[in-house]
CSV table of C-alpha atoms in Angstrom, one decimal:
chain,number,residue,atom,x,y,z
A,1,MET,CA,-27.1,-30.7,-10.0
A,2,GLU,CA,-23.9,-29.4,-9.6
A,3,PRO,CA,-20.7,-30.3,-6.6
A,4,ASP,CA,-21.5,-29.6,-3.4
A,5,VAL,CA,-19.4,-28.3,-0.6
A,6,LEU,CA,-19.3,-31.5,0.9
A,7,GLY,CA,-17.7,-32.8,-2.1
A,8,PRO,CA,-18.5,-36.3,-3.6
A,9,PRO,CA,-21.0,-38.1,-3.4
A,10,TYR,CA,-22.7,-34.9,-2.6
A,11,GLU,CA,-24.4,-32.2,-5.3
A,12,ARG,CA,-26.5,-29.6,-4.8
A,13,GLN,CA,-29.6,-27.9,-7.0
A,14,THR,CA,-30.3,-24.2,-6.5
A,15,ILE,CA,-33.9,-23.3,-6.0
A,16,ASP,CA,-35.1,-20.2,-7.7
A,17,LEU,CA,-38.0,-18.5,-5.1
A,18,GLY,CA,-38.1,-15.1,-6.9
A,19,THR,CA,-38.0,-12.0,-4.6
A,20,ASP,CA,-38.9,-10.8,-1.6
A,21,ASP,CA,-38.9,-7.7,0.6
A,22,GLU,CA,-34.9,-8.2,0.6
A,23,GLY,CA,-34.2,-8.9,-2.8
A,24,GLN,CA,-33.5,-12.4,-4.7
A,25,VAL,CA,-34.4,-15.4,-2.6
A,26,VAL,CA,-33.1,-19.0,-3.1
A,27,ALA,CA,-33.0,-22.2,-1.5
A,28,THR,CA,-30.6,-25.5,-1.8
A,29,LEU,CA,-31.2,-28.8,-2.2
A,30,VAL,CA,-28.2,-31.1,-1.7
A,31,ARG,CA,-28.4,-35.0,-2.7
A,32,ARG,CA,-26.5,-38.0,-1.7
A,33,ARG,CA,-27.8,-41.0,-3.8
A,34,ALA,CA,-27.8,-44.4,-2.4
A,35,GLU,CA,-25.4,-47.1,-4.1
A,36,ARG,CA,-28.5,-49.5,-4.2
A,37,PRO,CA,-31.5,-47.4,-4.4
A,38,THR,CA,-34.8,-48.6,-3.3
A,39,GLY,CA,-37.2,-46.2,-4.4
A,40,ARG,CA,-37.1,-44.5,-1.0
A,41,ALA,CA,-36.0,-40.9,-0.1
A,42,VAL,CA,-35.5,-38.8,3.0
A,43,LEU,CA,-36.0,-35.0,2.9
A,44,TYR,CA,-33.9,-33.3,5.8
A,45,VAL,CA,-34.5,-29.9,7.3
A,46,HIS,CA,-32.1,-28.2,9.4
A,47,GLY,CA,-33.0,-26.0,12.6
A,48,PHE,CA,-32.3,-22.4,13.7
A,49,VAL,CA,-28.8,-21.2,13.1
A,50,ASP,CA,-28.2,-24.4,11.0
A,51,TYR,CA,-27.4,-25.9,7.8
A,52,PHE,CA,-26.9,-29.4,6.6
A,53,PHE,CA,-23.5,-30.7,7.3
A,54,GLN,CA,-24.4,-33.8,9.3
A,55,THR,CA,-23.0,-36.6,6.4
A,56,HIS,CA,-23.0,-39.5,8.9
A,57,VAL,CA,-27.0,-39.0,9.1
A,58,ALA,CA,-27.1,-39.3,5.0
A,59,ASP,CA,-24.6,-42.3,5.1
A,60,PHE,CA,-26.8,-44.0,7.4
A,61,PHE,CA,-30.0,-44.0,5.4
A,62,ALA,CA,-27.9,-44.4,1.9
A,63,GLU,CA,-26.6,-47.7,3.3
A,64,ARG,CA,-30.1,-48.9,3.7
A,65,GLY,CA,-30.8,-47.7,0.0
A,66,TRP,CA,-32.6,-44.5,0.8
A,67,ASP,CA,-31.5,-41.7,-1.6
A,68,PHE,CA,-30.9,-39.0,0.8
A,69,TYR,CA,-31.6,-35.1,0.5
A,70,ALA,CA,-31.2,-32.2,2.6
A,71,LEU,CA,-32.7,-28.6,2.2
A,72,ASP,CA,-31.0,-25.3,3.4
A,73,LEU,CA,-34.0,-23.1,3.7
A,74,ARG,CA,-34.0,-19.6,2.4
A,75,LYS,CA,-31.5,-17.3,4.0
A,76,TYR,CA,-29.7,-20.1,5.9
A,77,GLY,CA,-26.3,-22.1,5.1
A,78,ARG,CA,-25.8,-22.4,1.3
A,79,SER,CA,-29.0,-20.6,0.6
A,80,LEU,CA,-27.7,-17.2,2.7
A,81,LEU,CA,-27.2,-14.4,0.0
A,82,PRO,CA,-25.2,-11.4,0.9
A,83,HIS,CA,-28.2,-8.8,1.4
A,84,GLN,CA,-30.4,-10.9,3.3
A,85,THR,CA,-30.7,-11.3,7.1
A,86,PRO,CA,-29.8,-14.4,7.9
A,87,ASN,CA,-32.2,-17.2,9.1
A,88,PHE,CA,-35.2,-14.3,8.9
A,89,CYS,CA,-38.7,-15.0,7.7
A,90,HIS,CA,-42.5,-13.3,8.3
A,91,ASP,CA,-44.4,-16.6,8.9
A,92,LEU,CA,-43.2,-20.3,8.6
A,93,SER,CA,-45.3,-20.9,5.7
A,94,ASP,CA,-42.5,-18.9,3.8
A,95,TYR,CA,-40.5,-22.1,3.6
A,96,PHE,CA,-43.5,-24.1,2.1
A,97,PRO,CA,-42.6,-23.2,-1.6
A,98,GLU,CA,-38.9,-24.6,-1.2
A,99,LEU,CA,-40.6,-27.7,0.7
A,100,ASP,CA,-43.3,-28.3,-2.1
A,101,ALA,CA,-40.2,-28.0,-4.7
A,102,ALA,CA,-38.2,-30.0,-3.1
A,103,ALA,CA,-40.7,-32.7,-3.0
A,104,LYS,CA,-41.6,-32.4,-6.8
A,105,ILE,CA,-37.5,-33.0,-7.5
A,106,ILE,CA,-38.0,-35.8,-5.3
A,107,ARG,CA,-41.0,-37.5,-6.1
A,108,GLU,CA,-41.5,-36.6,-10.0
A,109,ASP,CA,-38.1,-36.2,-11.1
A,110,ASP,CA,-36.1,-38.5,-9.4
A,111,GLY,CA,-38.7,-40.8,-9.2
A,112,HIS,CA,-39.2,-41.8,-5.5
A,113,ASP,CA,-42.4,-43.4,-4.4
A,114,THR,CA,-41.6,-43.2,-0.7
A,115,LEU,CA,-40.6,-39.5,1.4
A,116,LEU,CA,-39.5,-39.3,4.7
A,117,ALA,CA,-39.4,-35.9,6.0
A,118,MET,CA,-37.0,-35.1,8.9
A,119,GLY,CA,-37.0,-32.5,10.7
A,120,HIS,CA,-34.5,-30.9,13.4
A,121,SER,CA,-35.6,-28.1,15.9
A,122,THR,CA,-37.0,-25.2,14.1
A,123,GLY,CA,-37.2,-27.6,11.0
A,124,GLY,CA,-39.4,-29.8,13.0
A,125,LEU,CA,-41.9,-27.3,13.6
A,126,ILE,CA,-41.9,-26.1,10.1
A,127,ILE,CA,-42.2,-29.6,8.3
A,128,SER,CA,-44.9,-30.5,10.6
A,129,LEU,CA,-47.1,-27.5,9.8
A,130,TRP,CA,-46.0,-28.3,6.0
A,131,ALA,CA,-47.3,-32.1,6.5
A,132,HIS,CA,-50.5,-30.6,7.8
A,133,ALA,CA,-51.2,-28.0,5.0
A,134,ARG,CA,-50.5,-30.4,2.4
A,135,ARG,CA,-52.0,-33.8,4.0
A,136,GLU,CA,-54.5,-33.9,0.9
A,137,ALA,CA,-51.4,-33.8,-1.6
A,138,GLY,CA,-49.9,-37.1,-0.7
A,139,LEU,CA,-46.4,-35.5,-0.4
A,140,VAL,CA,-44.8,-37.4,2.4
A,141,ASP,CA,-45.1,-40.7,3.9
A,142,GLY,CA,-44.0,-40.2,7.6
A,143,LEU,CA,-42.3,-37.4,9.7
A,144,PHE,CA,-39.3,-38.0,11.9
A,145,LEU,CA,-39.0,-35.1,14.4
A,146,ASN,CA,-35.6,-34.8,16.0
A,147,SER,CA,-36.3,-32.3,18.9
A,148,PRO,CA,-38.6,-30.1,17.5
A,149,PHE,CA,-39.1,-26.6,18.3
A,150,PHE,CA,-42.7,-26.7,20.0
A,151,ASP,CA,-42.4,-24.0,22.8
A,152,ILE,CA,-40.3,-21.1,24.1
A,153,ASN,CA,-37.9,-22.5,26.6
A,154,ALA,CA,-38.6,-20.2,29.3
A,155,PRO,CA,-41.3,-20.0,32.2
A,156,TRP,CA,-45.1,-19.7,31.4
A,157,LEU,CA,-45.1,-16.1,32.8
A,158,ILE,CA,-42.3,-15.4,30.6
A,159,ARG,CA,-43.2,-17.0,27.3
A,160,ARG,CA,-46.9,-15.8,27.0
A,161,PRO,CA,-46.8,-12.0,28.1
A,162,LEU,CA,-43.3,-12.0,26.3
A,163,ALA,CA,-45.3,-13.4,23.0
A,164,ALA,CA,-47.8,-10.9,23.5
A,165,ALA,CA,-45.0,-7.7,23.6
A,166,VAL,CA,-43.3,-9.3,20.6
A,167,SER,CA,-46.4,-9.8,18.4
A,168,ARG,CA,-47.1,-5.8,18.9
A,169,LEU,CA,-43.4,-5.1,18.2
A,170,ALA,CA,-43.2,-7.2,15.7
A,171,ARG,CA,-45.7,-5.2,13.5
A,172,ARG,CA,-44.2,-2.4,14.0
A,173,ALA,CA,-40.4,-3.1,13.5
A,174,PRO,CA,-40.1,-6.7,12.1
A,175,GLN,CA,-36.3,-6.7,12.3
A,176,ARG,CA,-35.9,-5.3,15.8
A,177,ILE,CA,-33.2,-7.2,17.5
A,178,LEU,CA,-34.3,-8.8,20.9
A,179,PRO,CA,-32.5,-8.6,23.7
A,180,PHE,CA,-32.1,-12.4,24.2
A,181,GLY,CA,-30.2,-15.1,21.9
A,182,LEU,CA,-29.0,-18.8,22.0
A,183,GLY,CA,-26.0,-18.3,24.2
A,184,THR,CA,-22.7,-20.5,23.4
A,185,VAL,CA,-23.1,-23.6,25.7
A,186,TYR,CA,-24.8,-25.4,23.1
A,187,GLY,CA,-22.2,-24.6,20.3
A,188,GLU,CA,-19.6,-25.4,22.5
A,189,SER,CA,-20.7,-28.9,23.0
A,190,LEU,CA,-20.9,-29.2,19.2
A,191,HIS,CA,-17.9,-27.6,17.9
A,192,ALA,CA,-14.1,-29.7,17.8
A,193,ASP,CA,-12.3,-26.3,18.5
A,194,HIS,CA,-14.1,-26.2,21.7
A,195,ARG,CA,-15.6,-29.5,23.7
A,196,GLY,CA,-17.6,-31.2,20.8
A,197,GLU,CA,-16.6,-33.5,18.1
A,198,TRP,CA,-18.0,-31.7,15.1
A,199,ARG,CA,-16.6,-29.3,12.2
A,200,TYR,CA,-18.8,-27.2,10.6
A,201,ASP,CA,-18.8,-23.6,9.0
A,202,LEU,CA,-19.1,-21.1,11.6
A,203,ALA,CA,-20.1,-18.5,9.1
A,204,TRP,CA,-23.2,-20.3,8.6
A,205,LYS,CA,-23.8,-21.8,12.3
A,206,PRO,CA,-22.0,-19.4,14.6
A,207,LEU,CA,-21.6,-20.6,18.1
A,208,ALA,CA,-23.4,-17.7,19.6
A,209,GLY,CA,-26.0,-17.8,17.0
A,210,PHE,CA,-27.5,-14.8,14.6
A,211,PRO,CA,-29.6,-12.3,16.2
A,212,VAL,CA,-33.3,-12.9,17.2
A,213,ARG,CA,-35.7,-10.6,15.9
A,214,ALA,CA,-39.0,-9.6,16.5
A,215,GLY,CA,-40.6,-10.9,13.4
A,216,TRP,CA,-39.2,-14.3,13.3
A,217,ILE,CA,-40.1,-14.7,17.0
A,218,ASN,CA,-43.5,-13.8,16.1
A,219,ALA,CA,-43.7,-16.0,13.0
A,220,ILE,CA,-42.5,-18.9,15.9
A,221,ARG,CA,-45.4,-18.1,18.0
A,222,ALA,CA,-47.6,-18.2,15.3
A,223,GLY,CA,-46.5,-21.7,14.2
A,224,GLN,CA,-46.6,-23.1,17.8
A,225,ARG,CA,-50.2,-21.6,18.4
A,226,GLN,CA,-51.3,-23.4,15.4
A,227,LEU,CA,-49.6,-26.7,16.5
A,228,ARG,CA,-51.0,-26.5,20.1
A,229,ALA,CA,-54.6,-25.8,18.7
A,230,GLY,CA,-54.1,-29.4,17.1
A,231,LEU,CA,-52.9,-30.5,13.6
A,232,ASP,CA,-54.2,-33.1,11.4
A,233,ILE,CA,-51.0,-34.9,9.9
A,234,PRO,CA,-52.2,-38.3,8.4
A,235,VAL,CA,-48.9,-40.0,8.2
A,236,PRO,CA,-47.0,-41.7,10.7
A,237,VAL,CA,-44.7,-39.7,13.1
A,238,LEU,CA,-41.5,-40.5,15.5
A,239,LEU,CA,-40.8,-37.9,17.9
A,240,ALA,CA,-37.3,-38.2,19.1
A,241,CYS,CA,-36.0,-36.2,21.7
A,242,SER,CA,-33.9,-36.2,25.3
A,243,THR,CA,-34.9,-37.3,28.4
A,244,ARG,CA,-33.5,-33.9,30.1
A,245,SER,CA,-32.8,-30.3,29.5
A,246,PHE,CA,-30.1,-28.3,30.5
A,247,ARG,CA,-30.8,-24.6,31.8
A,248,GLY,CA,-27.3,-23.4,32.3
A,249,THR,CA,-26.5,-20.3,30.8
A,250,LYS,CA,-22.4,-21.1,31.4
A,251,TRP,CA,-20.5,-24.2,30.6
A,252,HIS,CA,-21.3,-27.3,32.8
A,253,GLU,CA,-20.3,-30.8,31.5
A,254,SER,CA,-23.9,-32.0,32.0
A,255,ALA,CA,-24.4,-30.0,28.7
A,256,THR,CA,-23.2,-32.6,27.0
A,257,LEU,CA,-25.8,-35.1,28.1
A,258,ALA,CA,-28.9,-33.1,27.8
A,259,ASP,CA,-30.9,-30.6,25.4
A,260,ALA,CA,-29.3,-27.4,26.0
A,261,VAL,CA,-31.6,-25.3,23.7
A,262,LEU,CA,-35.3,-26.4,24.4
A,263,ASP,CA,-37.2,-27.7,27.1
A,264,VAL,CA,-37.9,-31.6,26.4
A,265,GLU,CA,-41.1,-31.8,28.3
A,266,HIS,CA,-42.6,-29.2,25.8
A,267,MET,CA,-42.1,-31.8,23.1
A,268,VAL,CA,-43.7,-34.1,25.2
A,269,ARG,CA,-46.4,-32.4,26.2
A,270,TRP,CA,-47.7,-31.0,22.4
A,271,ALA,CA,-46.6,-34.3,20.7
A,272,PRO,CA,-50.3,-35.9,20.7
A,273,ARG,CA,-51.5,-32.6,18.9
A,274,LEU,CA,-49.6,-33.9,15.9
A,275,GLY,CA,-51.8,-36.1,14.4
A,276,ARG,CA,-53.3,-39.7,15.1
A,277,HIS,CA,-50.1,-41.7,15.1
A,278,VAL,CA,-47.5,-40.4,17.0
A,279,THR,CA,-44.4,-42.5,18.2
A,280,LEU,CA,-42.6,-40.8,21.1
A,281,ALA,CA,-39.0,-42.2,21.8
A,282,ARG,CA,-36.7,-40.4,24.4
A,283,PHE,CA,-32.8,-41.0,24.9
A,284,ASP,CA,-30.8,-40.5,28.1
A,285,GLY,CA,-27.9,-38.6,27.2
A,286,GLY,CA,-29.2,-36.9,23.8
A,287,LEU,CA,-28.4,-33.6,22.7
A,288,HIS,CA,-30.4,-31.1,21.3
A,289,ASP,CA,-29.8,-32.7,18.0
A,290,LEU,CA,-29.9,-36.1,18.8
A,291,THR,CA,-27.4,-37.4,15.8
A,292,LEU,CA,-24.8,-35.1,17.3
A,293,SER,CA,-24.8,-36.9,20.4
A,294,SER,CA,-22.1,-38.9,21.7
A,295,PRO,CA,-21.5,-42.0,19.5
A,296,ALA,CA,-23.6,-44.6,21.6
A,297,VAL,CA,-26.6,-42.3,22.1
A,298,ARG,CA,-26.7,-41.7,18.4
A,299,GLU,CA,-26.2,-45.0,17.4
A,300,LYS,CA,-29.8,-45.9,19.6
A,301,VAL,CA,-31.0,-42.9,17.9
A,302,PHE,CA,-30.5,-44.6,14.4
A,303,ALA,CA,-31.6,-48.0,15.3
A,304,GLU,CA,-34.9,-46.9,16.5
A,305,ALA,CA,-35.3,-44.6,13.4
A,306,GLY,CA,-34.7,-47.5,11.4
A,307,ARG,CA,-37.0,-49.9,13.0
A,308,TRP,CA,-39.7,-47.4,13.3
A,309,ALA,CA,-39.5,-46.8,9.5
A,310,GLU,CA,-39.4,-50.6,9.1
A,311,ALA,CA,-42.6,-50.9,11.2
A,312,PHE,CA,-44.5,-48.1,9.8
A,313,LEU,CA,-43.2,-47.3,6.3
A,314,GLY,CA,-42.7,-50.6,5.3
A,315,ALA,CA,-39.2,-49.9,4.8
A,316,GLY,CA,-38.0,-53.5,4.4
A,317,PRO,CA,-34.7,-54.2,6.4
A,318,THR,CA,-32.8,-51.8,8.8
A,319,ALA,CA,-29.4,-53.4,8.6
A,320,ALA,CA,-27.0,-51.9,6.6
A,321,GLU,CA,-26.4,-55.2,4.3
A,322,PRO,CA,-29.2,-54.6,2.0
A,323,ASP,CA,-29.2,-58.3,0.2
A,324,GLY,CA,-30.7,-60.5,3.2
A,325,PRO,CA,-34.3,-61.4,3.4
A,326,PRO,CA,-36.7,-58.7,4.8
A,327,ALA,CA,-37.2,-58.5,8.2
A,328,ALA,CA,-40.7,-59.0,9.6
A,329,ARG,CA,-43.1,-56.0,10.7
A,330,ARG,CA,-43.2,-55.5,14.1
A,331,PRO,CA,-44.4,-52.6,16.5
A,332,VAL,CA,-42.0,-50.5,17.8
A,333,GLU,CA,-40.2,-51.1,21.0
A,334,ASP,CA,-37.8,-48.6,23.0
A,335,ARG,CA,-34.4,-50.1,23.6
A,336,ALA,CA,-33.4,-46.7,23.7
A,337,GLY,CA,-35.5,-44.9,26.1
A,338,ALA,CA,-39.4,-44.6,27.2
A,339,THR,CA,-41.2,-44.9,24.1
A,340,ALA,CA,-45.0,-44.5,23.7
A,341,GLU,CA,-47.7,-44.3,21.2
A,342,GLY,CA,-50.7,-41.6,21.0
């Protein structure tokens, strides 16, 4: 491990992934150790046009005895090399080698016996497919999906014909830039230089995103089709999302109270396809990244995550004070929105 750009207590390790059609490939594992470790760890995976900067998420878990790890996937953030196309992949399984390597480091090298994988947006889709593919290996003990990217945010008549057209284009020209993108509304709602409270590297997370390419959309659609066909994730899953979506392309104050990137009803619809033990929690006023919502909302998100981990992962007390008696295990109850199990 070496010092990370976030400074102490964060450190990072570069994972060498060989080469692909663009040359050298690496991923980056960031670590923040808990002062009183418990043998539990979190592995966080970011979304599209993203990287790990959410130190308050790491603080929440570290204060409760969880060592926190975050993986900047290949061609994202810390792992983006000058010769690479930002955030591009041909297939979502391209990311499985760095996930496997990170899990090995966490479990074997650092000796953790409980691993919670946490994924936001595209990261939520990726770790769902990975947990399904590695279900016999016992790599993870639970999944926490923060607004996972389970479908394209567009009407059906656009989503399905578009998918077919993009698939044909991707076979011929996977690097072709498509005439649509993320827009700036969500970025404006986050960054402190605009209308948000957060500061992060705009070279790694540009306000308007990186270009969307045909091969990447094709990889996303293939992963989403696999999800809709049904996965068999054997561990408990917590899927969290906002109660509503914002659909405008120009700034409006309501964008600060909703998911301005994806359709939250898609997440709710496809949640039962993940596995046999799925808990759904919805948060009024939540942003696309729930952990970047207003303080009152993210407090509810963390409280729900803590109760869920206590109930289903045997994670002990959810309070930051580590020395009290373990709280009794109990079913998850929704105190932040409508929660259901399926």
